[in-house]
mmCIF file of C-alpha atoms in Angstrom:
data_model
loop_
_atom_site.group_PDB
_atom_site.id
_atom_site.type_symbol
_atom_site.label_atom_id
_atom_site.label_comp_id
_atom_site.label_asym_id
_atom_site.label_seq_id
_atom_site.Cartn_x
_atom_site.Cartn_y
_atom_site.Cartn_z
ATOM 1 C CA MET A 24 -81.637 -45.685 75.282
ATOM 2 C CA GLU A 25 -80.356 -46.435 71.790
ATOM 3 C CA THR A 26 -77.065 -48.281 71.544
ATOM 4 C CA LYS A 27 -74.138 -46.618 69.782
ATOM 5 C CA LEU A 28 -73.241 -47.656 66.257
ATOM 6 C CA SER A 29 -69.736 -48.656 65.200
ATOM 7 C CA THR A 30 -68.221 -47.157 62.054
ATOM 8 C CA GLY A 31 -68.606 -50.475 60.240
ATOM 9 C CA ILE A 32 -72.316 -50.711 61.023
ATOM 10 C CA PHE A 33 -72.810 -47.067 60.018
ATOM 11 C CA VAL A 34 -71.116 -47.746 56.686
ATOM 12 C CA GLY A 35 -73.487 -50.681 56.234
ATOM 13 C CA ILE A 36 -76.509 -48.509 57.024
ATOM 14 C CA VAL A 37 -75.464 -45.836 54.511
ATOM 15 C CA ILE A 38 -74.788 -48.401 51.781
ATOM 16 C CA SER A 39 -78.117 -50.126 52.418
ATOM 17 C CA LEU A 40 -79.914 -46.771 52.155
ATOM 18 C CA ILE A 41 -78.179 -45.649 48.956
ATOM 19 C CA ALA A 42 -77.225 -48.814 47.051
ATOM 20 C CA THR A 43 -80.166 -50.263 45.136
ATOM 21 C CA MET A 44 -80.239 -53.016 42.561
ATOM 22 C CA SER A 45 -82.410 -51.003 40.171
ATOM 23 C CA SER A 46 -79.759 -48.273 39.942
ATOM 24 C CA ILE A 47 -77.336 -50.820 38.465
ATOM 25 C CA LEU A 48 -79.803 -51.538 35.658
ATOM 26 C CA THR A 49 -80.195 -47.811 34.976
ATOM 27 C CA LEU A 50 -76.444 -47.346 34.768
ATOM 28 C CA ALA A 51 -76.018 -50.433 32.561
ATOM 29 C CA ALA A 52 -78.507 -49.011 30.058
ATOM 30 C CA THR A 53 -76.139 -46.086 29.345
ATOM 31 C CA GLY A 54 -73.477 -48.374 27.859
ATOM 32 C CA TRP A 55 -69.977 -46.927 27.593
ATOM 33 C CA GLN A 56 -71.348 -43.558 28.674
ATOM 34 C CA MET A 57 -71.833 -44.898 32.220
ATOM 35 C CA PHE A 58 -68.402 -43.600 33.262
ATOM 36 C CA ALA A 59 -69.196 -40.041 32.161
ATOM 37 C CA PHE A 60 -72.632 -40.142 33.785
ATOM 38 C CA ILE A 61 -71.348 -41.463 37.113
ATOM 39 C CA LEU A 62 -68.544 -38.872 37.152
ATOM 40 C CA PHE A 63 -71.050 -36.098 36.524
ATOM 41 C CA ALA A 64 -73.338 -37.412 39.291
ATOM 42 C CA ILE A 65 -70.446 -37.595 41.776
ATOM 43 C CA VAL A 66 -69.057 -34.111 41.042
ATOM 44 C CA CYS A 67 -72.352 -32.243 40.663
ATOM 45 C CA PHE A 68 -74.570 -34.079 43.134
ATOM 46 C CA ALA A 69 -73.085 -36.726 45.430
ATOM 47 C CA MET A 70 -70.040 -34.840 46.721
ATOM 48 C CA PRO A 71 -71.767 -31.472 47.340
ATOM 49 C CA VAL A 72 -74.586 -33.172 49.250
ATOM 50 C CA ALA A 73 -72.137 -35.411 51.126
ATOM 51 C CA LEU A 74 -69.938 -32.461 52.176
ATOM 52 C CA MET A 75 -72.989 -30.508 53.302
ATOM 53 C CA THR A 76 -74.260 -33.506 55.284
ATOM 54 C CA MET A 77 -70.859 -34.028 56.935
ATOM 55 C CA GLU A 78 -70.583 -30.379 57.941
ATOM 56 C CA LEU A 79 -74.089 -30.089 59.365
ATOM 57 C CA SER A 80 -74.055 -33.491 61.073
ATOM 58 C CA THR A 81 -70.761 -32.857 62.848
ATOM 59 C CA THR A 82 -71.579 -29.233 63.748
ATOM 60 C CA LEU A 83 -75.190 -29.685 64.907
ATOM 61 C CA GLN A 84 -74.822 -32.842 66.939
ATOM 62 C CA GLY A 85 -78.438 -33.467 67.863
ATOM 63 C CA ARG A 86 -81.343 -35.665 66.873
ATOM 64 C CA GLY A 87 -83.264 -34.976 63.704
ATOM 65 C CA GLY A 88 -80.813 -34.771 60.821
ATOM 66 C CA PRO A 89 -82.296 -32.548 58.061
ATOM 67 C CA GLN A 90 -85.159 -31.572 60.377
ATOM 68 C CA LEU A 91 -82.693 -30.226 62.952
ATOM 69 C CA TRP A 92 -80.704 -28.319 60.330
ATOM 70 C CA VAL A 93 -83.788 -26.606 58.912
ATOM 71 C CA LYS A 94 -85.208 -25.908 62.383
ATOM 72 C CA THR A 95 -81.970 -24.248 63.487
ATOM 73 C CA ALA A 96 -81.841 -22.046 60.400
ATOM 74 C CA PHE A 97 -85.538 -21.204 59.817
ATOM 75 C CA ARG A 98 -87.450 -21.811 63.102
ATOM 76 C CA PRO A 99 -89.175 -24.967 64.400
ATOM 77 C CA LYS A 100 -92.249 -24.879 62.130
ATOM 78 C CA TRP A 101 -90.035 -25.188 59.049
ATOM 79 C CA GLY A 102 -88.107 -28.000 60.704
ATOM 80 C CA PHE A 103 -91.385 -29.815 61.228
ATOM 81 C CA THR A 104 -92.344 -29.111 57.610
ATOM 82 C CA SER A 105 -89.110 -30.618 56.281
ATOM 83 C CA SER A 106 -89.558 -33.693 58.461
ATOM 84 C CA TRP A 107 -93.163 -34.053 57.360
ATOM 85 C CA LEU A 108 -92.169 -33.755 53.689
ATOM 86 C CA LEU A 109 -89.470 -36.407 54.126
ATOM 87 C CA TRP A 110 -92.000 -38.702 55.744
ATOM 88 C CA VAL A 111 -94.781 -38.092 53.218
ATOM 89 C CA GLN A 112 -92.530 -38.735 50.217
ATOM 90 C CA MET A 113 -91.972 -42.220 51.600
ATOM 91 C CA PHE A 114 -95.557 -43.156 50.745
ATOM 92 C CA PRO A 115 -95.122 -43.060 46.944
ATOM 93 C CA SER A 116 -91.514 -44.228 47.332
ATOM 94 C CA MET A 117 -92.527 -47.377 49.191
ATOM 95 C CA VAL A 118 -95.247 -48.088 46.639
ATOM 96 C CA MET A 119 -92.595 -47.911 43.920
ATOM 97 C CA ILE A 120 -90.167 -50.054 45.925
ATOM 98 C CA ALA A 121 -92.796 -52.648 46.806
ATOM 99 C CA SER A 122 -93.837 -52.910 43.156
ATOM 100 C CA THR A 123 -90.221 -53.589 42.111
ATOM 101 C CA LEU A 124 -90.036 -56.353 44.718
ATOM 102 C CA CYS A 125 -92.826 -58.318 43.019
ATOM 103 C CA PRO A 126 -90.721 -59.579 40.065
ATOM 104 C CA LEU A 127 -87.964 -60.588 42.496
ATOM 105 C CA PHE A 128 -90.453 -62.441 44.666
ATOM 106 C CA GLY A 129 -91.821 -64.217 41.589
ATOM 107 C CA VAL A 130 -88.370 -65.394 40.481
ATOM 108 C CA MET A 131 -87.542 -66.341 44.071
ATOM 109 C CA ILE A 132 -90.442 -68.829 44.269
ATOM 110 C CA GLY A 133 -90.173 -69.965 40.654
ATOM 111 C CA GLN A 134 -93.307 -68.105 39.497
ATOM 112 C CA ASP A 135 -91.939 -65.394 37.222
ATOM 113 C CA GLN A 136 -95.414 -64.458 35.922
ATOM 114 C CA LEU A 137 -96.460 -63.058 39.307
ATOM 115 C CA GLY A 138 -94.428 -59.930 38.587
ATOM 116 C CA ASP A 139 -96.899 -59.071 35.787
ATOM 117 C CA ASN A 140 -100.041 -59.720 37.847
ATOM 118 C CA HIS A 141 -101.552 -56.360 38.874
ATOM 119 C CA TRP A 142 -103.760 -57.801 41.612
ATOM 120 C CA PHE A 143 -100.830 -59.623 43.162
ATOM 121 C CA THR A 144 -98.789 -56.423 43.014
ATOM 122 C CA LEU A 145 -101.542 -54.488 44.809
ATOM 123 C CA ALA A 146 -101.824 -57.113 47.558
ATOM 124 C CA PHE A 147 -98.047 -57.229 47.874
ATOM 125 C CA ILE A 148 -97.814 -53.437 48.354
ATOM 126 C CA ILE A 149 -100.449 -53.465 51.111
ATOM 127 C CA VAL A 150 -98.751 -56.338 52.958
ATOM 128 C CA PHE A 151 -95.368 -54.662 52.566
ATOM 129 C CA TYR A 152 -96.660 -51.405 54.081
ATOM 130 C CA TRP A 153 -98.020 -53.140 57.161
ATOM 131 C CA LEU A 154 -94.975 -55.358 57.561
ATOM 132 C CA ILE A 155 -92.508 -52.474 57.686
ATOM 133 C CA THR A 156 -94.773 -50.612 60.122
ATOM 134 C CA LEU A 157 -94.927 -53.550 62.530
ATOM 135 C CA LEU A 158 -91.190 -54.207 62.286
ATOM 136 C CA ASN A 159 -90.396 -50.586 63.149
ATOM 137 C CA LEU A 160 -92.619 -50.767 66.201
ATOM 138 C CA LYS A 161 -90.895 -53.920 67.462
ATOM 139 C CA PHE A 162 -87.213 -53.787 66.481
ATOM 140 C CA ASP A 163 -84.252 -51.435 66.026
ATOM 141 C CA MET A 164 -84.213 -51.909 62.276
ATOM 142 C CA ALA A 165 -81.326 -49.469 61.744
ATOM 143 C CA LYS A 166 -78.903 -51.692 63.643
ATOM 144 C CA ILE A 167 -80.328 -54.899 62.156
ATOM 145 C CA GLY A 168 -80.099 -53.475 58.640
ATOM 146 C CA GLY A 169 -76.563 -52.160 59.121
ATOM 147 C CA ALA A 170 -75.148 -55.258 60.807
ATOM 148 C CA ILE A 171 -77.043 -58.142 59.180
ATOM 149 C CA GLY A 172 -79.169 -56.781 56.355
ATOM 150 C CA ILE A 173 -76.218 -55.227 54.559
ATOM 151 C CA TRP A 174 -74.572 -58.662 54.229
ATOM 152 C CA LEU A 175 -77.709 -60.524 53.212
ATOM 153 C CA GLY A 176 -79.152 -57.811 51.020
ATOM 154 C CA VAL A 177 -76.187 -56.003 49.439
ATOM 155 C CA TYR A 178 -72.763 -57.604 49.837
ATOM 156 C CA LEU A 179 -73.824 -61.191 49.100
ATOM 157 C CA PRO A 180 -76.194 -60.576 46.136
ATOM 158 C CA MET A 181 -73.884 -58.020 44.527
ATOM 159 C CA GLY A 182 -70.942 -60.327 45.178
ATOM 160 C CA LEU A 183 -72.801 -63.214 43.542
ATOM 161 C CA MET A 184 -73.760 -60.983 40.621
ATOM 162 C CA PHE A 185 -70.133 -59.885 40.233
ATOM 163 C CA ILE A 186 -68.776 -63.459 40.270
ATOM 164 C CA LEU A 187 -71.309 -64.631 37.681
ATOM 165 C CA GLY A 188 -70.769 -61.530 35.568
ATOM 166 C CA LEU A 189 -66.982 -61.800 35.672
ATOM 167 C CA ALA A 190 -67.122 -65.496 34.776
ATOM 168 C CA SER A 191 -69.411 -64.679 31.826
ATOM 169 C CA PHE A 192 -67.092 -61.871 30.707
ATOM 170 C CA LEU A 193 -64.043 -64.136 30.845
ATOM 171 C CA LYS A 194 -65.894 -66.772 28.822
ATOM 172 C CA ARG A 195 -67.350 -64.496 26.132
ATOM 173 C CA GLY A 196 -65.101 -61.453 26.209
ATOM 174 C CA LEU A 197 -66.340 -58.074 25.064
ATOM 175 C CA ASP A 198 -69.537 -58.632 23.079
ATOM 176 C CA PRO A 199 -69.997 -56.020 20.300
ATOM 177 C CA HIS A 200 -73.664 -57.058 19.950
ATOM 178 C CA SER A 201 -74.464 -56.362 23.585
ATOM 179 C CA MET A 202 -75.911 -53.236 25.187
ATOM 180 C CA LEU A 203 -72.310 -52.211 25.898
ATOM 181 C CA GLY A 204 -71.240 -52.628 22.286
ATOM 182 C CA ALA A 205 -67.811 -52.089 20.757
ATOM 183 C CA PHE A 206 -65.584 -49.543 22.454
ATOM 184 C CA SER A 207 -64.982 -46.138 20.925
ATOM 185 C CA LEU A 208 -63.780 -42.967 22.583
ATOM 186 C CA HIS A 209 -66.621 -41.022 20.998
ATOM 187 C CA GLY A 210 -69.127 -43.477 22.452
ATOM 188 C CA THR A 211 -68.056 -42.728 26.019
ATOM 189 C CA ILE A 212 -69.159 -39.075 25.807
ATOM 190 C CA PRO A 213 -72.898 -38.300 26.110
ATOM 191 C CA SER A 214 -74.283 -36.028 23.427
ATOM 192 C CA LEU A 215 -75.829 -32.762 24.613
ATOM 193 C CA THR A 216 -78.324 -32.926 21.739
ATOM 194 C CA ASP A 217 -79.336 -36.556 22.226
ATOM 195 C CA ALA A 218 -82.492 -36.720 24.362
ATOM 196 C CA LYS A 219 -82.033 -40.456 24.792
ATOM 197 C CA SER A 220 -78.668 -39.918 26.456
ATOM 198 C CA LEU A 221 -79.715 -36.945 28.546
ATOM 199 C CA GLN A 222 -82.690 -38.778 30.021
ATOM 200 C CA TYR A 223 -80.226 -40.744 32.133
ATOM 201 C CA VAL A 224 -78.680 -37.681 33.805
ATOM 202 C CA SER A 225 -81.282 -37.443 36.560
ATOM 203 C CA ALA A 226 -81.669 -41.222 36.740
ATOM 204 C CA VAL A 227 -77.961 -41.755 37.450
ATOM 205 C CA ALA A 228 -77.878 -38.862 39.929
ATOM 206 C CA PHE A 229 -80.831 -40.562 41.654
ATOM 207 C CA ILE A 230 -78.414 -43.333 42.669
ATOM 208 C CA PHE A 231 -77.107 -41.039 45.392
ATOM 209 C CA THR A 232 -80.402 -39.794 46.785
ATOM 210 C CA GLY A 233 -80.722 -40.397 50.493
ATOM 211 C CA ILE A 234 -77.280 -39.082 51.443
ATOM 212 C CA SER A 235 -78.683 -36.218 53.533
ATOM 213 C CA THR A 236 -81.017 -38.537 55.468
ATOM 214 C CA THR A 237 -77.980 -40.333 56.896
ATOM 215 C CA GLY A 238 -77.608 -37.355 59.227
ATOM 216 C CA VAL A 239 -80.295 -38.822 61.499
ATOM 217 C CA TYR A 240 -77.775 -41.489 62.568
ATOM 218 C CA ALA A 241 -75.067 -39.012 63.613
ATOM 219 C CA PRO A 242 -76.102 -38.941 67.311
ATOM 220 C CA ARG A 243 -75.751 -42.721 67.481
ATOM 221 C CA LEU A 244 -72.077 -42.740 66.495
ATOM 222 C CA LYS A 245 -69.369 -43.030 69.144
ATOM 223 C CA LYS A 246 -67.238 -40.197 67.759
ATOM 224 C CA VAL A 247 -69.295 -38.150 65.323
ATOM 225 C CA THR A 248 -66.574 -35.817 64.045
ATOM 226 C CA HIS A 249 -64.422 -38.777 63.009
ATOM 227 C CA ASP A 250 -66.814 -41.637 62.326
ATOM 228 C CA PHE A 251 -69.446 -39.779 60.300
ATOM 229 C CA PRO A 252 -67.205 -38.273 57.557
ATOM 230 C CA LEU A 253 -65.106 -41.448 57.345
ATOM 231 C CA GLY A 254 -68.137 -43.726 57.215
ATOM 232 C CA LEU A 255 -69.971 -41.630 54.638
ATOM 233 C CA LEU A 256 -66.948 -41.408 52.302
ATOM 234 C CA LEU A 257 -66.272 -45.148 52.587
ATOM 235 C CA ALA A 258 -69.908 -45.936 51.890
ATOM 236 C CA LEU A 259 -70.040 -43.682 48.814
ATOM 237 C CA THR A 260 -66.836 -45.254 47.455
ATOM 238 C CA VAL A 261 -68.284 -48.740 47.848
ATOM 239 C CA VAL A 262 -71.575 -47.687 46.234
ATOM 240 C CA VAL A 263 -69.782 -46.229 43.184
ATOM 241 C CA LEU A 264 -67.642 -49.347 42.709
ATOM 242 C CA LEU A 265 -70.554 -51.756 43.181
ATOM 243 C CA ASN A 266 -72.658 -49.868 40.651
ATOM 244 C CA LEU A 267 -69.966 -49.320 38.028
ATOM 245 C CA VAL A 268 -68.448 -52.802 37.981
ATOM 246 C CA ASN A 269 -71.770 -54.643 37.977
ATOM 247 C CA ALA A 270 -73.320 -52.248 35.448
ATOM 248 C CA PHE A 271 -70.394 -52.833 33.077
ATOM 249 C CA LEU A 272 -70.716 -56.626 33.321
ATOM 250 C CA ILE A 273 -74.501 -56.506 32.907
ATOM 251 C CA ALA A 274 -74.306 -54.230 29.860
ATOM 252 C CA ASN A 275 -71.948 -56.753 28.241
ATOM 253 C CA VAL A 276 -74.422 -59.638 28.549
ATOM 254 C CA ILE A 277 -77.738 -57.943 27.716
ATOM 255 C CA PRO A 278 -78.451 -57.827 23.948
ATOM 256 C CA ALA A 279 -78.454 -54.441 22.227
ATOM 257 C CA GLY A 280 -81.904 -52.883 22.031
ATOM 258 C CA SER A 281 -82.883 -53.771 25.596
ATOM 259 C CA ASP A 282 -82.808 -50.154 26.710
ATOM 260 C CA GLN A 283 -84.794 -50.633 29.901
ATOM 261 C CA LEU A 284 -84.575 -53.592 32.265
ATOM 262 C CA ASP A 285 -87.385 -54.153 34.744
ATOM 263 C CA ASN A 286 -86.083 -57.100 36.729
ATOM 264 C CA ILE A 287 -82.665 -57.146 38.371
ATOM 265 C CA ALA A 288 -82.736 -60.939 38.307
ATOM 266 C CA GLU A 289 -82.713 -60.954 34.478
ATOM 267 C CA PRO A 290 -78.922 -60.430 34.157
ATOM 268 C CA VAL A 291 -78.295 -63.256 36.634
ATOM 269 C CA ILE A 292 -80.558 -65.552 34.615
ATOM 270 C CA ARG A 293 -78.574 -64.653 31.488
ATOM 271 C CA TYR A 294 -75.283 -65.228 33.304
ATOM 272 C CA CYS A 295 -76.435 -68.727 34.251
ATOM 273 C CA GLN A 296 -77.431 -69.396 30.629
ATOM 274 C CA VAL A 297 -74.048 -68.238 29.317
ATOM 275 C CA LEU A 298 -72.130 -70.307 31.866
ATOM 276 C CA GLY A 299 -74.440 -73.315 31.824
ATOM 277 C CA TRP A 300 -74.858 -73.042 35.584
ATOM 278 C CA PRO A 301 -78.051 -74.078 37.431
ATOM 279 C CA SER A 302 -80.955 -71.622 37.259
ATOM 280 C CA TRP A 303 -81.641 -71.909 40.998
ATOM 281 C CA LEU A 304 -78.776 -69.460 41.481
ATOM 282 C CA ALA A 305 -81.144 -66.790 40.149
ATOM 283 C CA GLN A 306 -83.662 -67.762 42.829
ATOM 284 C CA VAL A 307 -81.022 -67.443 45.559
ATOM 285 C CA PHE A 308 -79.989 -64.083 44.143
ATOM 286 C CA SER A 309 -83.623 -62.915 44.030
ATOM 287 C CA LEU A 310 -84.084 -63.790 47.693
ATOM 288 C CA LEU A 311 -80.977 -61.831 48.682
ATOM 289 C CA ALA A 312 -81.834 -58.903 46.399
ATOM 290 C CA PHE A 313 -85.349 -58.896 47.862
ATOM 291 C CA LEU A 314 -83.848 -58.404 51.321
ATOM 292 C CA GLY A 315 -81.495 -55.754 49.968
ATOM 293 C CA VAL A 316 -84.389 -53.665 48.660
ATOM 294 C CA ALA A 317 -86.746 -54.273 51.580
ATOM 295 C CA LEU A 318 -84.560 -53.890 54.681
ATOM 296 C CA PRO A 319 -83.368 -50.252 54.192
ATOM 297 C CA THR A 320 -86.949 -49.180 53.501
ATOM 298 C CA VAL A 321 -88.106 -50.736 56.755
ATOM 299 C CA ASP A 322 -86.227 -48.162 58.807
ATOM 300 C CA LEU A 323 -85.946 -44.938 56.846
ATOM 301 C CA GLY A 324 -89.529 -43.649 56.743
ATOM 302 C CA ASP A 325 -90.262 -43.888 60.455
ATOM 303 C CA ARG A 326 -86.751 -42.747 61.418
ATOM 304 C CA ALA A 327 -87.315 -39.212 60.113
ATOM 305 C CA VAL A 328 -90.582 -38.833 62.012
ATOM 306 C CA ALA A 329 -89.271 -40.427 65.199
ATOM 307 C CA ASP A 330 -86.254 -38.148 65.262
ATOM 308 C CA ASP A 331 -88.468 -35.145 64.616
ATOM 309 C CA GLY A 332 -90.556 -35.940 67.648
ATOM 310 C CA ARG A 333 -87.562 -36.532 69.897
ATOM 311 C CA GLY A 334 -85.660 -33.591 68.474
ATOM 312 C CA GLY A 335 -88.128 -31.065 69.933
#
């Protein structure tokens, strides 16, 4: 029998599922427009999905999450279909996630060039697939990720990034030659005719994907009607703040013209250069960020299928 989750652990699980380091880079690339983009994503995507997830999770208090909701509304075969689709989409998703882990792993061991080696990336993806499969068979990765992984993989690396970024900001101030650039009210509003600005609409909204999948954890909460809405709202608030604050500090240190960033460790390396601090801090950050990307993925894919089978 699965042990019940406290509200704090549930908040950690939700944050670990939603908060990703790569989303901070995407938001940073929008410059001063990040505030408009994040507001649009919250109003038009995050909150509607969150409210729907709260309502369905607290009303249909059974195993399965989205699978249970669809099954109740459209018969069991469509519930199975939704669960199967959620599971199948994890295959390309985990390939993408594993490939983004390679640069972090390279920085972590002091071999930055490994992130550009295609053969190493292929081997890394295969090992990553098997590792998460074996871990799911052996351990309750939801509880481990929510209680321990969230500290190692999200709070600590993002906290370290924030401290370094704030120290760099206090030392240099607002850099008009950075990706953020000089402030202007006009510059905070995305242009409806600028394709370069609009390309970030879906990318920023993507920050909040995974909200509906948190419904699979509803049966494991002690008091679903109270803990689930509270935990989900707290988690979303933390995710927004973590993304916005760190994206702002990163955009102020990356030179203008660097529209796309591939490695989340790059801002930390630049912070260390600005502050004159030791470069091994970037290696520590890469290790923690590596865990932050890997641990949520370990649980999510098999959770949907497992709950489908037990949900009947």
